[in-house]
Amino acid sequence: MTTAGTGPVDLLWWAYPLAGPGAGRILVLAADAGRLPGGDDGESGAGHERFAPAFGLHTDIPGAGDLARRLPEVLPSISPQENARIVSQVRELGYPVLEVSLQERFPVTLD
């Protein structure tokens, strides 16, 4: 993605198909990947960290109840009933999580 006057921006994003009235209902959440450790290139230290968007079950996430209460803060101004419905669907489909893996390269010598 490119923004006016700032150049390319790396984004991580999560998309949720939403059930409800109307066609084409989808919730997309995005985060600026440039704010991750290592800057825009995602490199850090001796190895290379790789960041990827993923979905986590609410049963696997500590503080999932607090996250569910805070999710409506990032949603547009809609009714409390609509907020509750969307939060319930996000909870069922999986919370947006960030997977971090460290990629290291080790030399191998043959005997």
XYZ file of N, CA and C in Angstrom:
333
model
N 0.844 -1.172 0.000
C 0.000 0.000 0.000
C 0.889 1.235 0.000
N 0.492 2.282 -0.698
C 1.216 3.541 -0.715
C 0.276 4.638 -0.249
N 0.793 5.511 0.613
C -0.003 6.640 1.068
C 0.586 7.917 0.494
N -0.232 8.926 0.318
C 0.195 10.186 -0.292
C 1.343 10.813 0.491
N 2.472 10.975 -0.183
C 3.595 11.689 0.407
C 4.470 10.886 1.342
N 4.113 9.646 1.675
C 4.922 8.890 2.633
C 5.561 7.649 2.032
N 5.159 7.242 0.851
C 5.722 6.043 0.248
C 4.992 4.793 0.694
N 5.616 3.624 0.430
C 4.953 2.356 0.741
C 4.775 2.132 2.245
N 3.696 1.466 2.589
C 3.404 1.102 3.974
C 3.110 -0.393 3.992
N 3.808 -1.129 4.864
C 3.530 -2.557 5.017
C 2.406 -2.731 6.022
N 1.400 -3.490 5.627
C 0.252 -3.727 6.500
C 0.100 -5.210 6.787
N -0.330 -5.499 7.993
C -0.820 -6.819 8.357
C -2.331 -6.668 8.448
N -3.084 -7.636 7.923
C -4.521 -7.469 7.986
C -5.229 -8.805 8.214
N -6.400 -8.680 8.793
C -7.266 -9.808 9.117
C -8.636 -9.497 8.520
N -9.269 -10.470 7.888
C -10.590 -10.272 7.294
C -11.569 -11.288 7.888
N -12.723 -10.806 8.259
C -13.770 -11.633 8.858
C -15.041 -11.525 8.029
N -15.546 -12.643 7.498
C -16.868 -12.600 6.856
C -17.910 -12.517 7.969
N -18.826 -11.580 7.853
C -19.821 -11.383 8.897
C -21.192 -11.851 8.442
N -21.872 -12.550 9.315
C -23.247 -12.959 9.057
C -24.151 -11.802 9.449
N -25.214 -11.618 8.723
C -26.161 -10.561 9.061
C -26.871 -10.074 7.815
N -27.736 -9.078 8.012
C -28.502 -8.564 6.872
C -27.595 -7.834 5.880
N -27.972 -7.899 4.612
C -27.205 -7.206 3.578
C -26.165 -8.110 2.949
N -25.703 -7.717 1.780
C -24.704 -8.503 1.052
C -23.314 -7.921 1.267
N -22.305 -8.762 1.126
C -20.925 -8.292 1.161
C -20.477 -7.756 2.499
N -20.903 -8.370 3.572
C -20.523 -7.901 4.901
C -19.188 -8.523 5.285
N -18.194 -7.667 5.497
C -16.867 -8.136 5.881
C -16.240 -7.093 6.806
N -15.548 -7.593 7.802
C -14.807 -6.731 8.723
C -13.327 -6.941 8.434
N -12.607 -5.857 8.174
C -11.168 -5.941 7.934
C -10.473 -5.093 8.983
N -9.535 -5.715 9.700
C -8.709 -5.014 10.676
C -7.293 -4.974 10.122
N -6.607 -3.848 10.281
C -5.254 -3.713 9.740
C -4.342 -3.071 10.774
N -3.057 -3.400 10.677
C -2.040 -2.839 11.565
C -0.817 -2.475 10.734
N -0.143 -1.422 11.126
C 1.066 -0.953 10.452
C 2.233 -1.854 10.829
N 2.735 -2.643 9.877
C 3.843 -3.568 10.143
C 5.155 -2.837 10.362
N 5.274 -1.601 9.926
C 6.488 -0.823 10.121
C 6.755 -0.492 11.574
N 5.774 -0.648 12.421
C 5.930 -0.360 13.851
C 6.425 -1.565 14.636
N 6.623 -2.693 13.937
C 7.120 -3.891 14.603
C 8.615 -3.769 14.868
N 9.143 -4.526 15.832
C 10.588 -4.479 16.096
C 11.388 -4.762 14.833
N 12.464 -4.043 14.639
C 13.298 -4.239 13.466
C 12.960 -3.296 12.333
N 11.947 -2.449 12.510
C 11.632 -1.469 11.478
C 10.918 -2.064 10.298
N 11.043 -1.394 9.150
C 10.317 -1.779 7.956
C 10.783 -3.090 7.351
N 12.052 -3.475 7.579
C 12.545 -4.696 6.948
C 12.292 -5.939 7.777
N 11.770 -5.781 9.000
C 11.434 -6.923 9.840
C 12.640 -7.652 10.382
N 13.865 -7.091 10.211
C 15.064 -7.762 10.686
C 15.397 -7.289 12.087
N 15.893 -8.197 12.884
C 16.248 -7.880 14.255
C 17.354 -8.819 14.707
N 18.416 -8.275 15.280
C 19.485 -9.097 15.833
C 20.159 -9.964 14.799
N 20.694 -11.112 15.255
C 21.434 -12.009 14.372
C 20.515 -12.765 13.424
N 19.310 -13.075 13.872
C 18.370 -13.813 13.028
C 17.383 -12.854 12.389
N 16.435 -13.406 11.694
C 15.402 -12.593 11.066
C 14.058 -13.016 11.637
N 13.353 -12.049 12.219
C 12.017 -12.344 12.721
C 11.025 -12.205 11.577
N 10.097 -13.139 11.510
C 9.049 -13.085 10.502
C 7.734 -12.896 11.227
N 6.979 -11.900 10.805
C 5.695 -11.593 11.407
C 4.595 -11.948 10.420
N 3.552 -12.597 10.914
C 2.433 -12.986 10.058
C 1.126 -12.847 10.827
N 0.104 -12.319 10.173
C -1.205 -12.264 10.824
C -1.790 -13.668 10.916
N -2.506 -13.927 11.994
C -3.138 -15.232 12.196
C -4.391 -15.033 13.053
N -5.074 -16.122 13.315
C -6.271 -16.091 14.148
C -6.057 -17.022 15.329
N -6.427 -16.559 16.521
C -6.264 -17.363 17.721
C -7.592 -17.639 18.394
N -7.772 -18.873 18.848
C -8.983 -19.226 19.579
C -9.050 -18.449 20.886
N -10.243 -17.988 21.245
C -10.373 -17.206 22.473
C -9.974 -18.020 23.704
N -10.055 -19.346 23.615
C -9.663 -20.181 24.752
C -8.148 -20.252 24.915
N -7.400 -19.886 23.875
C -5.939 -19.928 23.920
C -5.304 -18.586 24.267
N -6.114 -17.543 24.403
C -5.575 -16.201 24.589
C -5.857 -15.714 26.010
N -4.787 -15.419 26.769
C -5.005 -14.857 28.100
C -5.703 -13.499 27.994
N -6.640 -13.253 28.852
C -7.342 -11.968 28.853
C -8.311 -11.802 27.698
N -8.830 -12.895 27.163
C -9.730 -12.821 26.015
C -10.978 -11.993 26.320
N -11.472 -12.060 27.542
C -12.650 -11.273 27.919
C -12.382 -9.783 27.817
N -11.201 -9.349 28.254
C -10.829 -7.935 28.161
C -10.708 -7.507 26.704
N -10.130 -8.380 25.868
C -10.016 -8.070 24.437
C -11.395 -7.907 23.810
N -12.324 -8.780 24.175
C -13.690 -8.698 23.637
C -14.362 -7.393 24.060
N -14.084 -6.936 25.273
C -14.664 -5.669 25.731
C -14.043 -4.475 25.003
N -12.771 -4.579 24.588
C -12.077 -3.464 23.945
C -12.284 -3.408 22.431
N -12.679 -4.523 21.807
C -12.854 -4.554 20.358
C -13.825 -3.493 19.843
N -14.955 -3.237 20.496
C -15.866 -2.206 19.981
C -15.228 -0.810 19.869
N -14.133 -0.565 20.594
C -13.459 0.738 20.512
C -12.885 0.993 19.124
N -12.517 -0.057 18.382
C -11.941 0.131 17.052
C -12.979 0.017 15.949
N -14.200 -0.351 16.301
C -15.263 -0.465 15.309
C -15.914 0.897 15.104
N -16.500 1.109 13.929
C -17.182 2.386 13.696
C -18.360 2.554 14.653
N -18.851 3.734 14.733
C -19.964 4.050 15.623
C -21.231 3.331 15.146
N -21.559 2.233 15.822
C -22.754 1.459 15.507
C -23.463 1.125 16.815
N -24.628 0.554 16.700
C -25.428 0.269 17.890
C -24.734 -0.770 18.778
N -25.007 -0.742 20.082
C -24.433 -1.742 20.986
C -24.804 -3.172 20.597
N -26.025 -3.376 20.066
C -26.438 -4.712 19.645
C -25.593 -5.191 18.459
N -25.336 -4.295 17.498
C -24.509 -4.643 16.338
C -23.068 -4.917 16.780
N -22.552 -4.098 17.699
C -21.209 -4.331 18.254
C -21.119 -5.708 18.886
N -22.101 -6.064 19.700
C -22.099 -7.359 20.385
C -22.127 -8.499 19.384
N -22.906 -8.350 18.305
C -22.994 -9.381 17.281
C -21.649 -9.564 16.572
N -20.997 -8.465 16.235
C -19.704 -8.533 15.548
C -18.642 -9.128 16.464
N -18.599 -8.679 17.717
C -17.615 -9.210 18.669
C -17.813 -10.712 18.844
N -19.057 -11.151 18.905
C -19.346 -12.576 19.043
C -18.812 -13.358 17.848
N -18.969 -12.824 16.646
C -18.471 -13.508 15.452
C -16.948 -13.531 15.409
N -16.314 -12.427 15.775
C -14.848 -12.383 15.811
C -14.338 -13.399 16.817
N -14.982 -13.456 17.955
C -14.591 -14.409 18.996
C -14.708 -15.846 18.491
N -15.767 -16.127 17.762
C -15.976 -17.474 17.222
C -14.967 -17.805 16.120
N -14.669 -16.849 15.245
C -13.758 -17.093 14.123
C -12.289 -17.055 14.534
N -11.985 -16.347 15.615
C -10.615 -16.260 16.106
C -10.153 -14.826 16.220
N -9.522 -14.508 17.352
C -8.993 -13.165 17.555
C -7.838 -12.905 16.598
N -7.664 -11.655 16.178
C -6.481 -11.348 15.374
C -5.241 -11.453 16.265
N -4.291 -12.257 15.838
C -3.041 -12.406 16.585
C -1.879 -12.239 15.616
N -0.722 -12.018 16.161
C 0.500 -11.861 15.388
C 1.407 -13.038 15.691
N 1.728 -13.818 14.665
C 2.664 -14.924 14.836
C 4.066 -14.393 14.558
N 4.976 -14.699 15.472
C 6.356 -14.271 15.317
C 7.219 -15.519 15.279
N 8.007 -15.647 14.224
C 8.929 -16.771 14.150
C 10.317 -16.220 13.861
N 11.291 -16.859 14.444
C 12.673 -16.459 14.261
C 13.311 -17.406 13.267
N 13.816 -16.849 12.205
C 14.457 -17.662 11.184
C 15.970 -17.507 11.317
N 16.624 -18.591 11.603
C 18.079 -18.617 11.746
C 18.653 -19.517 10.665
N 19.874 -19.214 10.277
C 20.578 -20.065 9.312
C 21.807 -20.628 9.996
N 21.950 -21.954 9.933
C 23.078 -22.633 10.553
C 23.877 -23.359 9.479
N 25.194 -23.179 9.451
C 25.998 -23.900 8.468
C 26.047 -25.391 8.808
N 26.032 -26.191 7.769
C 26.102 -27.639 7.929
C 27.369 -28.113 7.221
N 28.180 -28.870 7.946
C 29.383 -29.413 7.325
C 29.194 -30.911 7.149
N 29.654 -31.385 6.031
C 29.497 -32.807 5.721
C 30.701 -33.564 6.217
N 30.483 -34.756 6.754
C 31.594 -35.610 7.218
C 32.084 -36.469 6.094
